[in-house]
Coordinates of C-alpha atoms and ligand atoms in Angstrom, one line a residue:
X3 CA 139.2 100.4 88.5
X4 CA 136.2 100.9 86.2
X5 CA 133.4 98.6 87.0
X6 CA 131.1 99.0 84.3
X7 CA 131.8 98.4 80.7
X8 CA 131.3 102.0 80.3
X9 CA 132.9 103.6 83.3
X10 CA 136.0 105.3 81.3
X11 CA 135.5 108.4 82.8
X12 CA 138.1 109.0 85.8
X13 CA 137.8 111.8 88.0
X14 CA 138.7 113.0 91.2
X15 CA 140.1 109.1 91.5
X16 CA 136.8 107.4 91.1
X17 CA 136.1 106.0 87.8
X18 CA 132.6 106.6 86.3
X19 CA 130.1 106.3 83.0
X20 CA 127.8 109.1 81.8
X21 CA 124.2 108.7 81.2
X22 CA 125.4 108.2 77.2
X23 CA 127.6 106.4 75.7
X24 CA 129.1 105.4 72.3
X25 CA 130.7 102.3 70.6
X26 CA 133.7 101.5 69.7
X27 CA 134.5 99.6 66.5
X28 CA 136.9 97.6 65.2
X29 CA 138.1 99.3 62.0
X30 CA 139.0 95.9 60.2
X31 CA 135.7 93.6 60.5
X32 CA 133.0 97.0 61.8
X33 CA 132.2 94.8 64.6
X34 CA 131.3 96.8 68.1
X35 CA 134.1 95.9 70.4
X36 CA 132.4 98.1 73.0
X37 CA 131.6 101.1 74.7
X38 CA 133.1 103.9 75.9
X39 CA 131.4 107.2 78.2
X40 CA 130.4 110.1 76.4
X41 CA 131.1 112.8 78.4
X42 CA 130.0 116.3 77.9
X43 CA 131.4 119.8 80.2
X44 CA 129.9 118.6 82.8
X45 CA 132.1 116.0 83.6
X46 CA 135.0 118.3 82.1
X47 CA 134.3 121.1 84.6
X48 CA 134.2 118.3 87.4
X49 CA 137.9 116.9 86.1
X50 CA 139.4 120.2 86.5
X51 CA 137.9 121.1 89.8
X52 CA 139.4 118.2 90.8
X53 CA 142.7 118.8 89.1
X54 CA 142.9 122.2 90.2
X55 CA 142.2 121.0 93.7
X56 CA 145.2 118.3 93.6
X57 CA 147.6 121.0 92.2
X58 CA 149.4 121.9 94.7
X59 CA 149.8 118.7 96.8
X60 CA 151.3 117.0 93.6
X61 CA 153.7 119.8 93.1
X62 CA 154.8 119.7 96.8
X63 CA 155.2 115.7 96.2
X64 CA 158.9 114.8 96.2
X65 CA 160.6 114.0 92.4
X66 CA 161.2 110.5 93.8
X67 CA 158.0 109.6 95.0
X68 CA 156.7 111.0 92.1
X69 CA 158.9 109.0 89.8
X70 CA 158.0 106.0 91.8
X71 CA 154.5 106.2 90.4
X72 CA 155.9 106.6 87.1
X73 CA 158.0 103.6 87.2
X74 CA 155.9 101.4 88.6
X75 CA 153.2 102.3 85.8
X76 CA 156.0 101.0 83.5
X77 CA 156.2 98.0 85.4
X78 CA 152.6 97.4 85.1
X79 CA 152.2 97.7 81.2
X80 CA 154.9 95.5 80.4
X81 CA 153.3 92.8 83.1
X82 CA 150.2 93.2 81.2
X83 CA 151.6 94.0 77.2
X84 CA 150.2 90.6 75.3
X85 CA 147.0 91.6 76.9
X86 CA 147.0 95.0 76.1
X87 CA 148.6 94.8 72.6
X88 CA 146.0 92.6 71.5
X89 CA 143.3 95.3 72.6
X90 CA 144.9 98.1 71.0
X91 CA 145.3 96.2 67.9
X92 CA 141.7 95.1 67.3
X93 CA 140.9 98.7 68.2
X94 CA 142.9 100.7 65.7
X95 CA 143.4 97.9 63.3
X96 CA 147.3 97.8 63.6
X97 CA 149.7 94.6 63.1
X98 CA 150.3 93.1 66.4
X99 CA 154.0 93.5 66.6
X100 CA 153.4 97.2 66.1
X101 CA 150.9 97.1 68.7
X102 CA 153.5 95.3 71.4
X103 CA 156.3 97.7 70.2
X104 CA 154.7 101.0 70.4
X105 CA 153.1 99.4 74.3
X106 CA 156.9 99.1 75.2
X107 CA 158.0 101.8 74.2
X108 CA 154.7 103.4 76.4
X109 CA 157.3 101.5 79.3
X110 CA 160.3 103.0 78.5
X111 CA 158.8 106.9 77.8
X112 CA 157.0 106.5 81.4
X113 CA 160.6 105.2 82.6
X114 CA 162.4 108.3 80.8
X115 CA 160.3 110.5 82.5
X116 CA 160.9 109.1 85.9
X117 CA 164.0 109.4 85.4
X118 CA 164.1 113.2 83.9
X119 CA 161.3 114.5 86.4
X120 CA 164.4 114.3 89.1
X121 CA 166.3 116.3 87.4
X122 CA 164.6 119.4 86.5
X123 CA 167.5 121.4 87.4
X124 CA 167.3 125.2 87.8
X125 CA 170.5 127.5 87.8
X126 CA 172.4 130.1 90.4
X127 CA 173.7 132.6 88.2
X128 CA 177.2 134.8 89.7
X129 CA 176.7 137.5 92.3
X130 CA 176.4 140.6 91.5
X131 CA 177.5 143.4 94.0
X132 CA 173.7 142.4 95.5
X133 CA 173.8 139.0 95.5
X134 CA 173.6 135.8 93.3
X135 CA 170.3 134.7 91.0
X136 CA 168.3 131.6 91.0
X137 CA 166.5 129.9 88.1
X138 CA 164.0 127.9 89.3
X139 CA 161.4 125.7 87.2
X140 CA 157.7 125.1 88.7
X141 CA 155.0 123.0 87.6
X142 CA 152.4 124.8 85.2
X143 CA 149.5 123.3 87.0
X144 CA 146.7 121.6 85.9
X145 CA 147.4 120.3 82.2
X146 CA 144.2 119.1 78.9
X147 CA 146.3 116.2 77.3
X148 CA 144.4 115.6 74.0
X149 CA 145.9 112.1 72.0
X150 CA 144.8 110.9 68.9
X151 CA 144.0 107.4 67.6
X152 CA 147.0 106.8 65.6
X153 CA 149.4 106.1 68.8
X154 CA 146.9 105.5 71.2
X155 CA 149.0 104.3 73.7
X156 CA 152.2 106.1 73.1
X157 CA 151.3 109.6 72.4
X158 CA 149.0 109.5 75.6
X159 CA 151.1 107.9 77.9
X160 CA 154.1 110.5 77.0
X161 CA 152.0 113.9 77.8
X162 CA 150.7 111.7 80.7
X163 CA 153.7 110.4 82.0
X164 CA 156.1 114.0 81.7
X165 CA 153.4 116.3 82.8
X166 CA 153.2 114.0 86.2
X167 CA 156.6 113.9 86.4
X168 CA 157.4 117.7 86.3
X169 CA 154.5 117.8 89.0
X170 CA 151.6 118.7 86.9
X171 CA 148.2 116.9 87.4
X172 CA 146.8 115.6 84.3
X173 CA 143.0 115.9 82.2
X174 CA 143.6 113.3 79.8
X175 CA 141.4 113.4 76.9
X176 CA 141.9 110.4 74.1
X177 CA 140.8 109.9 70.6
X178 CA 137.0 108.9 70.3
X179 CA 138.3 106.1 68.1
X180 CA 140.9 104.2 70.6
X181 CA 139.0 104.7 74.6
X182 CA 139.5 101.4 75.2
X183 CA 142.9 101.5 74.9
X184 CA 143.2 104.7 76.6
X185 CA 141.4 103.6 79.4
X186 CA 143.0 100.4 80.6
X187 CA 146.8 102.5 80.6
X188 CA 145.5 105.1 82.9
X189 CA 143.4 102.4 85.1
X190 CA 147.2 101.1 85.5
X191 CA 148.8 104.6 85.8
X192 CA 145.7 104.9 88.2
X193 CA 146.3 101.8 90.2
X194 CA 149.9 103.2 91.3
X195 CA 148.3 104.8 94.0
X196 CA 147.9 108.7 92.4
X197 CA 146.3 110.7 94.8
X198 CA 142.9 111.7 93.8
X199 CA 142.5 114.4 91.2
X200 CA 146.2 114.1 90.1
X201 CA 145.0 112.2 86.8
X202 CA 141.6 112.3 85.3
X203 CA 140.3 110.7 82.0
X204 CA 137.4 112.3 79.5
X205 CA 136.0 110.4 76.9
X206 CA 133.8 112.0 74.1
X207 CA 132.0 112.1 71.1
X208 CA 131.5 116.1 71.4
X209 CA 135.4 117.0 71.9
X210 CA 134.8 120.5 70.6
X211 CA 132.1 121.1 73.1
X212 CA 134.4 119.2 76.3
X213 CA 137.7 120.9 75.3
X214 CA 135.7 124.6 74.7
X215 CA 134.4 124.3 78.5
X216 CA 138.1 123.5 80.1
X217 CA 139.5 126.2 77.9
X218 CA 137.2 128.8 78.9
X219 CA 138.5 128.3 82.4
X220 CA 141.6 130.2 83.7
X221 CA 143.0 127.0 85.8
X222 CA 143.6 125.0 83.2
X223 CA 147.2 125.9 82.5
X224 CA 148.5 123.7 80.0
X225 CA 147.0 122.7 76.8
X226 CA 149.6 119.8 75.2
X227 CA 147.6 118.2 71.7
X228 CA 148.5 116.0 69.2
X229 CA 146.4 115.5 66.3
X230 CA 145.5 117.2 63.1
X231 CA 146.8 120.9 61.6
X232 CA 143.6 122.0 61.5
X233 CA 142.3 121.1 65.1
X234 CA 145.2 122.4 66.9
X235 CA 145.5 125.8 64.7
X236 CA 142.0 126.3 66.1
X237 CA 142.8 125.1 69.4
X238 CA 145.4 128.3 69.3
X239 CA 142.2 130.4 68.1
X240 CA 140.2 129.6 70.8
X241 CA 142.7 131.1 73.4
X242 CA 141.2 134.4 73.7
X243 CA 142.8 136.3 76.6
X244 CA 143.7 133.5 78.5
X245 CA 147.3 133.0 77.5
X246 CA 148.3 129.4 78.6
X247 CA 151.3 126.8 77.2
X248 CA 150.1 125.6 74.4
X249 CA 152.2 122.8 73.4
X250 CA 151.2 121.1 69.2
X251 CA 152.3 118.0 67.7
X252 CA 150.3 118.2 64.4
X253 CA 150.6 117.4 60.7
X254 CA 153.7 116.1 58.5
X255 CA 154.7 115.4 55.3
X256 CA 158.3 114.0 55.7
X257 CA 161.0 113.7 52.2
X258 CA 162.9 110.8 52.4
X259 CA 166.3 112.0 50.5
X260 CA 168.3 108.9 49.1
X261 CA 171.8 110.0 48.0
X262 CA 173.2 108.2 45.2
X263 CA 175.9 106.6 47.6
X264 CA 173.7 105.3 50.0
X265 CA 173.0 101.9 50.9
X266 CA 170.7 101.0 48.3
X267 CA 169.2 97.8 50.2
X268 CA 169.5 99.3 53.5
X269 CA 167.4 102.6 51.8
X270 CA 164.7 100.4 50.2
X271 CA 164.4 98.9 53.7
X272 CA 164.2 101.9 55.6
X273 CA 162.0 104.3 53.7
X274 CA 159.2 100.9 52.9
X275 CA 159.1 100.7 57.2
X276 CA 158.9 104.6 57.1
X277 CA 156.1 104.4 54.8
X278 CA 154.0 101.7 56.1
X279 CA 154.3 101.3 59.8
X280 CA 150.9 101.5 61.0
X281 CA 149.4 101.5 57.4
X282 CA 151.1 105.1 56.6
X283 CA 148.8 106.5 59.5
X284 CA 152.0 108.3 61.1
X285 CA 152.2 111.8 61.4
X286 CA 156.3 111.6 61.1
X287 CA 155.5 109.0 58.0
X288 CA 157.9 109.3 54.6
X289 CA 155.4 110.9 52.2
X290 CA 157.8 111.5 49.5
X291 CA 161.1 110.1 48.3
X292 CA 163.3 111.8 46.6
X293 CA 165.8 109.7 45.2
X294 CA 169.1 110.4 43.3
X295 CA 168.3 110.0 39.2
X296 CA 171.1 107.8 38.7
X297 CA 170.3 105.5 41.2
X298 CA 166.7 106.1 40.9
X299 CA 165.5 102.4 38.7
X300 CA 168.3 100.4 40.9
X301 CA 166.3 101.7 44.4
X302 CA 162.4 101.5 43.2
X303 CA 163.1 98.0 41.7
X304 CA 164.1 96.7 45.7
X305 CA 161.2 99.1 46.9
X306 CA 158.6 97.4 44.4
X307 CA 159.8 93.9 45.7
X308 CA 159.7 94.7 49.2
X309 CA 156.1 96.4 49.1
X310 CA 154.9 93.8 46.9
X311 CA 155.5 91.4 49.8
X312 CA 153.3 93.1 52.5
X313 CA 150.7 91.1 53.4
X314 CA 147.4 93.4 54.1
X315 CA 144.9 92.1 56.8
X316 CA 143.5 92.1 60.4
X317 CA 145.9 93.2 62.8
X318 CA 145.9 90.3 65.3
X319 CA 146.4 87.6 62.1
X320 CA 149.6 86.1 61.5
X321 CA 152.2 88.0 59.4
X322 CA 150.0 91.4 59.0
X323 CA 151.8 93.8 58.1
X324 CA 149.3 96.2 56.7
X325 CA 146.4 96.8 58.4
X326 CA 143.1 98.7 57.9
X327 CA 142.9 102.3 57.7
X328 CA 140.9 104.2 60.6
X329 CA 137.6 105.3 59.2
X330 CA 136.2 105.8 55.5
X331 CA 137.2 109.2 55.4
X332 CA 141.1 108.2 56.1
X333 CA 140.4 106.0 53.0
X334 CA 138.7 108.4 50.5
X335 CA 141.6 110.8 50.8
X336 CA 143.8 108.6 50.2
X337 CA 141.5 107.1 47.3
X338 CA 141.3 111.0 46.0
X339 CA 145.2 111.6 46.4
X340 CA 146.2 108.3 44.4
X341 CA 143.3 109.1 41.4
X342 CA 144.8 113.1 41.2
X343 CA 148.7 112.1 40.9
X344 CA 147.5 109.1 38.2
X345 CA 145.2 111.8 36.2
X346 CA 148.3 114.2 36.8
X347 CA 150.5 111.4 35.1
X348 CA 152.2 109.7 37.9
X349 CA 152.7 105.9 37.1
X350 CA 151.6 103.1 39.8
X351 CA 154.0 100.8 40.3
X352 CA 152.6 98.5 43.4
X353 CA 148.9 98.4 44.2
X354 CA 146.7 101.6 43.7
X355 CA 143.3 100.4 45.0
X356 CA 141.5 99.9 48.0
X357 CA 141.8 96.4 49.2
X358 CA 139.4 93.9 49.5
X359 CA 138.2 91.0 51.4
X360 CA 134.8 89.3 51.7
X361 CA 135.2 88.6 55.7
X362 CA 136.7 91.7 56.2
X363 CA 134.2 94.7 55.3
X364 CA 136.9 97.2 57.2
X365 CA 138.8 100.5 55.6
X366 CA 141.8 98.8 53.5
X367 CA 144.2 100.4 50.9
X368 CA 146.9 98.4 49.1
X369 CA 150.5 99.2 49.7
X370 CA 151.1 101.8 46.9
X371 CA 154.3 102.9 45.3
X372 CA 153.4 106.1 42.8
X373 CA 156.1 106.8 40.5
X374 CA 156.8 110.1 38.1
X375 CA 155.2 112.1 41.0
X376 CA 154.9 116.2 40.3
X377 CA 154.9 119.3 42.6
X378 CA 151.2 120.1 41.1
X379 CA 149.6 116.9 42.4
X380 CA 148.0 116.7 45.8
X381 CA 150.2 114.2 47.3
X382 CA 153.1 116.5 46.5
X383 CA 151.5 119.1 49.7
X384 CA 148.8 117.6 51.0
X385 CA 149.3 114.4 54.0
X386 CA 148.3 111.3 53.1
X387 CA 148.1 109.5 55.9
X388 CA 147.7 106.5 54.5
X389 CA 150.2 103.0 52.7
X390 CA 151.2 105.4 49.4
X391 CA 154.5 106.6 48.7
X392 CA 155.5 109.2 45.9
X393 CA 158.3 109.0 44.1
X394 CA 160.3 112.0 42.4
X395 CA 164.2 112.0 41.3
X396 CA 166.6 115.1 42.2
X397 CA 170.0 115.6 40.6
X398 CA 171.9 118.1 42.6
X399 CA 171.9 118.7 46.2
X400 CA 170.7 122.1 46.2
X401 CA 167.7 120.9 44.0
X402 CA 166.8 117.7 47.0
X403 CA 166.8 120.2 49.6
X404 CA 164.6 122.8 48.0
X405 CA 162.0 119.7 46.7
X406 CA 162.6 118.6 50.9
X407 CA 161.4 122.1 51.9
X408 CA 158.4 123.2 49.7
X409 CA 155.9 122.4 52.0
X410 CA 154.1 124.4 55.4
X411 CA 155.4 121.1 57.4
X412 CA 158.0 120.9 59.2
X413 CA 157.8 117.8 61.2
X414 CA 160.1 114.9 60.2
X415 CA 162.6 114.5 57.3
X416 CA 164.8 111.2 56.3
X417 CA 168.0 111.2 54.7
X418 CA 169.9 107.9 53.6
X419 CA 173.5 108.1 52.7
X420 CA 176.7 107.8 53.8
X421 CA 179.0 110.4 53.2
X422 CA 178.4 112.5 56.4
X423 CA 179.9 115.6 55.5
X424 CA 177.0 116.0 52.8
X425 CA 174.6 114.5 55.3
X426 CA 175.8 117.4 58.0
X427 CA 175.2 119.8 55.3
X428 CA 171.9 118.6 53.8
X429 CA 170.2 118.0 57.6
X430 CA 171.7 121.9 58.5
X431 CA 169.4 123.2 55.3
X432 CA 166.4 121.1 56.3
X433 CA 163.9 123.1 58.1
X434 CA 162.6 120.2 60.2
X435 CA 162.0 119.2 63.9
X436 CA 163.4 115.5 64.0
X437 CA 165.5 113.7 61.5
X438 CA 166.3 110.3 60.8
X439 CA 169.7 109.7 59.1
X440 CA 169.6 105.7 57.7
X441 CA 167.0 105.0 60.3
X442 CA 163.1 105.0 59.5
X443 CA 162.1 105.5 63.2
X444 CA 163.7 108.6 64.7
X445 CA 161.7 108.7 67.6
X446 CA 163.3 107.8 70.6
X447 CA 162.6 109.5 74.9
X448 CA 165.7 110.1 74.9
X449 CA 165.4 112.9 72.0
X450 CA 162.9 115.8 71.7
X451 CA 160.4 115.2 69.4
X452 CA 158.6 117.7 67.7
X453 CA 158.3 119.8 64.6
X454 CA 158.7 123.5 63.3
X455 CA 156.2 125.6 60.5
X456 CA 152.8 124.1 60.8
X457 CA 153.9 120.9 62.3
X458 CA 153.8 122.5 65.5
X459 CA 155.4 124.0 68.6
X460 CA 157.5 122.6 71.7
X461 CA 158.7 119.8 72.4
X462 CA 158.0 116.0 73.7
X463 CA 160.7 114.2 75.4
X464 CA 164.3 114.8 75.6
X465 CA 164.8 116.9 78.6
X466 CA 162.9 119.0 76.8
X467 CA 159.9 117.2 77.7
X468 CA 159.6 118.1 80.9
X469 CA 160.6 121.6 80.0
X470 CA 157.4 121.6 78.3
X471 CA 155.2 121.3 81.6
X472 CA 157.3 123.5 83.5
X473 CA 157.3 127.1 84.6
X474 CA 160.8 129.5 84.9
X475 CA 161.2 131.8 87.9
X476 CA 164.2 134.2 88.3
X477 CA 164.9 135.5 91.7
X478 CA 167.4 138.4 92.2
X479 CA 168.8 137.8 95.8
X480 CA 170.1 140.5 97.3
X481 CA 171.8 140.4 100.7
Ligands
ADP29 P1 142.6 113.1 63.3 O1 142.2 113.8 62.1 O2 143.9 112.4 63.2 O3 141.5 112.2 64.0 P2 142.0 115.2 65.1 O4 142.8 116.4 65.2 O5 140.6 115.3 64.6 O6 142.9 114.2 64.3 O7 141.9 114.5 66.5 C1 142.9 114.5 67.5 C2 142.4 114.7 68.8 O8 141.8 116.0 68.9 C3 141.3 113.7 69.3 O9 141.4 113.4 70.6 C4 140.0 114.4 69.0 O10 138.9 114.0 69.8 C5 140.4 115.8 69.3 N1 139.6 116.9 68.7 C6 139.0 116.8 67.5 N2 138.3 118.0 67.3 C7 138.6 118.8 68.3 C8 138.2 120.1 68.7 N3 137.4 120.9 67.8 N4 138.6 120.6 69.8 C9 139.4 119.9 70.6 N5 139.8 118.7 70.4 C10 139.4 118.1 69.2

């Protein structure tokens, strides 16, 4: 258990602080909510030692003990989930019920992977006149988990949680923007009783620098990220001739199709949570909408209403449901992609400005519906990652899917409607990873998650998941 305010580095089972560190601020009021270790190689070379070191005991470890650790982690967070919402909602800035959501679901992922680490099955395959085969699946070893800030909780604790349970030990490294967070799920993932070196914990101001040193070394065996296009494309770069699994969860820029026999309330619903859950800061968020001409004025009208009703303001105040964006540079892009589509022609119909508040000096945006949006504008390719949805009409089919598919993403796509033959056919055209038919929040343990083109490559969760930190070996047996 870290002693220090600024102990967040755990390695080799002791937790620690480096002789810097940096703050950590709340994104809605700027105020310093405190300080995280900034760790540099160093420290990285130290976790990996140490991870390399605890390999092979923690692949030898039974699946059930394993899972044990696994579940009781589970058991832990949900003991401790007001407690631990609240921090990871003054830290990112998101609405608490978000915050208390996305921590159980952190419960159920670490429960799924219990669970599924027992059953990573392997295969016999017939005899041949030598003898039968055997597929078998082994840890990869020693695994980098790098997490972003926009799930603190949940994208770290599902790398964390399947790589342990496929037998793997863990270097996690979290988002310089959400430590805090980080760091009080692994103290309880910790606190099951992990042997030392089977989970360590790097945080870092210089994550180009830490990540360069662990990937220069051959033991690392496993790189799983999630974070931006850009950061994991050159996290493929820098692989040089060490070929490792490399698995990405990177960029989106998801179409939300609305059929003209859809649920109309239901659709308006669905693609305003899609939009802006966690202020649009999703990497599987609906970024466009595509919507049937003729029921086109009928759906915006109930979309207006309903994001004319979100309330904008600190996370942790009553009936939030919008709160602030990350950092200022989250907020000029989103500043620059609302000015281009409006110069461009596109017509605001909710909100189109940042959002302000004299107590609250924090990164805001008001919930923004753009009509009369274009291929040629910015936020018809580019991800927002931010509270604005675009709005374009389709007529045929043919004409939704192609508008769906003009982009290098290939992450998360929506489609509301209820005649499931067209449904089957539009989702079989759609070159995305995860789909959400009527339902705004696809991502469940239960199901892979994961996307194709530059969204990325392999997949979380699902049996899939533990796929992901597993080896195959074929044996020929020959008697
Ligand atoms: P975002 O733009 O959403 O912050 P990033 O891709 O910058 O996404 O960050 C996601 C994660 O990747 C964070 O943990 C961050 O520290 C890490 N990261 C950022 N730059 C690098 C880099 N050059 N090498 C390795 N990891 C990086």
């Amino acid at each position: 258990m870290p002693d220090t305010a600024a102990a967040t580095l755990l390695i080799d089972g002791r937790w620690q602080s480096a002789p810097a560190t940096f703050d950590v601020v709340d994104p809605a009021s700027l105020a310093v909510l405190g300080q995280a270790a900034d760790a540099g190689p160093e420290q990285a070379r130290d976790a990996l030692a140490a991870a390399a070191r605890a390999a092979r005991g923690w692949a030898d470890t039974d699946p059930e003990t394993r899972s044990g650790h696994l579940r009781a982690a589970a058991a832990g967070i949900r003991a401790r989930q007001g407690e631990l919402a609240a921090l990871l909602s003054r830290e990112n800035g998101k609405p608490l019920a978000e915050a208390n959501g996305e921590l159980a679901g952190a419960a159920r992922m670490l429960e799924w992977a219990a669970e599924e680490g027992r059953r990573a099955y392997g295969r016999v395959t017939p005899a041949n006149a030598a003898g039968p085969g055997l597929v078998l699946r082994a840890p990869v070893g020693p695994v980098l988990a790098i997490t972003p800030w926009n799930f603190p909780a949940s994208m770290l604790i599902r790398k964390v949680g399947l790589a342990l349970a496929a037998g793997c030990p863990v270097i996690a490294k979290p988002a310089e923007q959400t430590p805090l967070i980080a760091t009080a799920l692994l103290e309880i993932v910790q606190d099951t009783g992990l042997p030392n070196g089977v989970l360590q914990s790097l945080t870092t101001t210089r994550p180009a620098e830490l990540v360069g040193a662990l990937l220069a070394d051959r033991r690392l065996r496993k790189v799983s990220f999630t974070g931006s296009t850009e950061v994991g494309l050159g996290l493929l770069r820098q692989t040089g001739d060490i070929l490792r699994r490399t698995s990405l969860e990177m960029g989106g820029h998801s179409p939300a199709i609305v059929f003209e026999d859809a649920d109309l309330e239901a659709a308006a619903a669905g693609v305003v949570t899609g939009k802006f859950f966690n202020a649009g800061q999703s990497c599987t968020a609906v970024n466009r909408l595509y919507v049937h001409e003729s029921v086109r004025d009928d759906l915006l009208s109930l979309i207006e209403k309903k994001t004319a009703a979100l309330k904008v303001g600190r996370g942790d105040a009553e009936d939030t449901n919008i709160g602030p964006l990350i950092d200022e540079a989250g907020l000029a892009k989103v500043e620059n992609q609302v000015a281009d589509a409006v110069g461009k022609g596109a017509r605001v119909l909710v909100g189109g400005n940042r959002w302000t508040d004299s107590a609250l000096p924090g990164h805001f945006f008001e919930p923004t519906v753009l009509a009369d949006v274009t291929p040629d504008m910015l936020i018809s390719h580019e991800e927002t990652f931010g509270p604005v949805l675009a709005v374009a009409t389709f007529r045929t089919d043919d004409e939704a899917v192609e508008l769906a598919n003009a982009t290098d993403y290939g992450l998360a796509a929506y489609v509301f409607g209820t005649d499931l033959r067209r449904i089957w056919r539009t989702l079989d055209r759609l070159d995305f990873g995860v789909f959400g038919v009527n339902d705004p929040a696809p991502v469940r343990p239960e199901l892979p998650f994961g996307g194709q083109k530059n969204s990325g490559q392999e997949r979380e969760g699902g049996a899939e998941g533990i796929d992901a930190y597993t080896e195959t070996k074929a044996v020929a047996l020959r008697f």
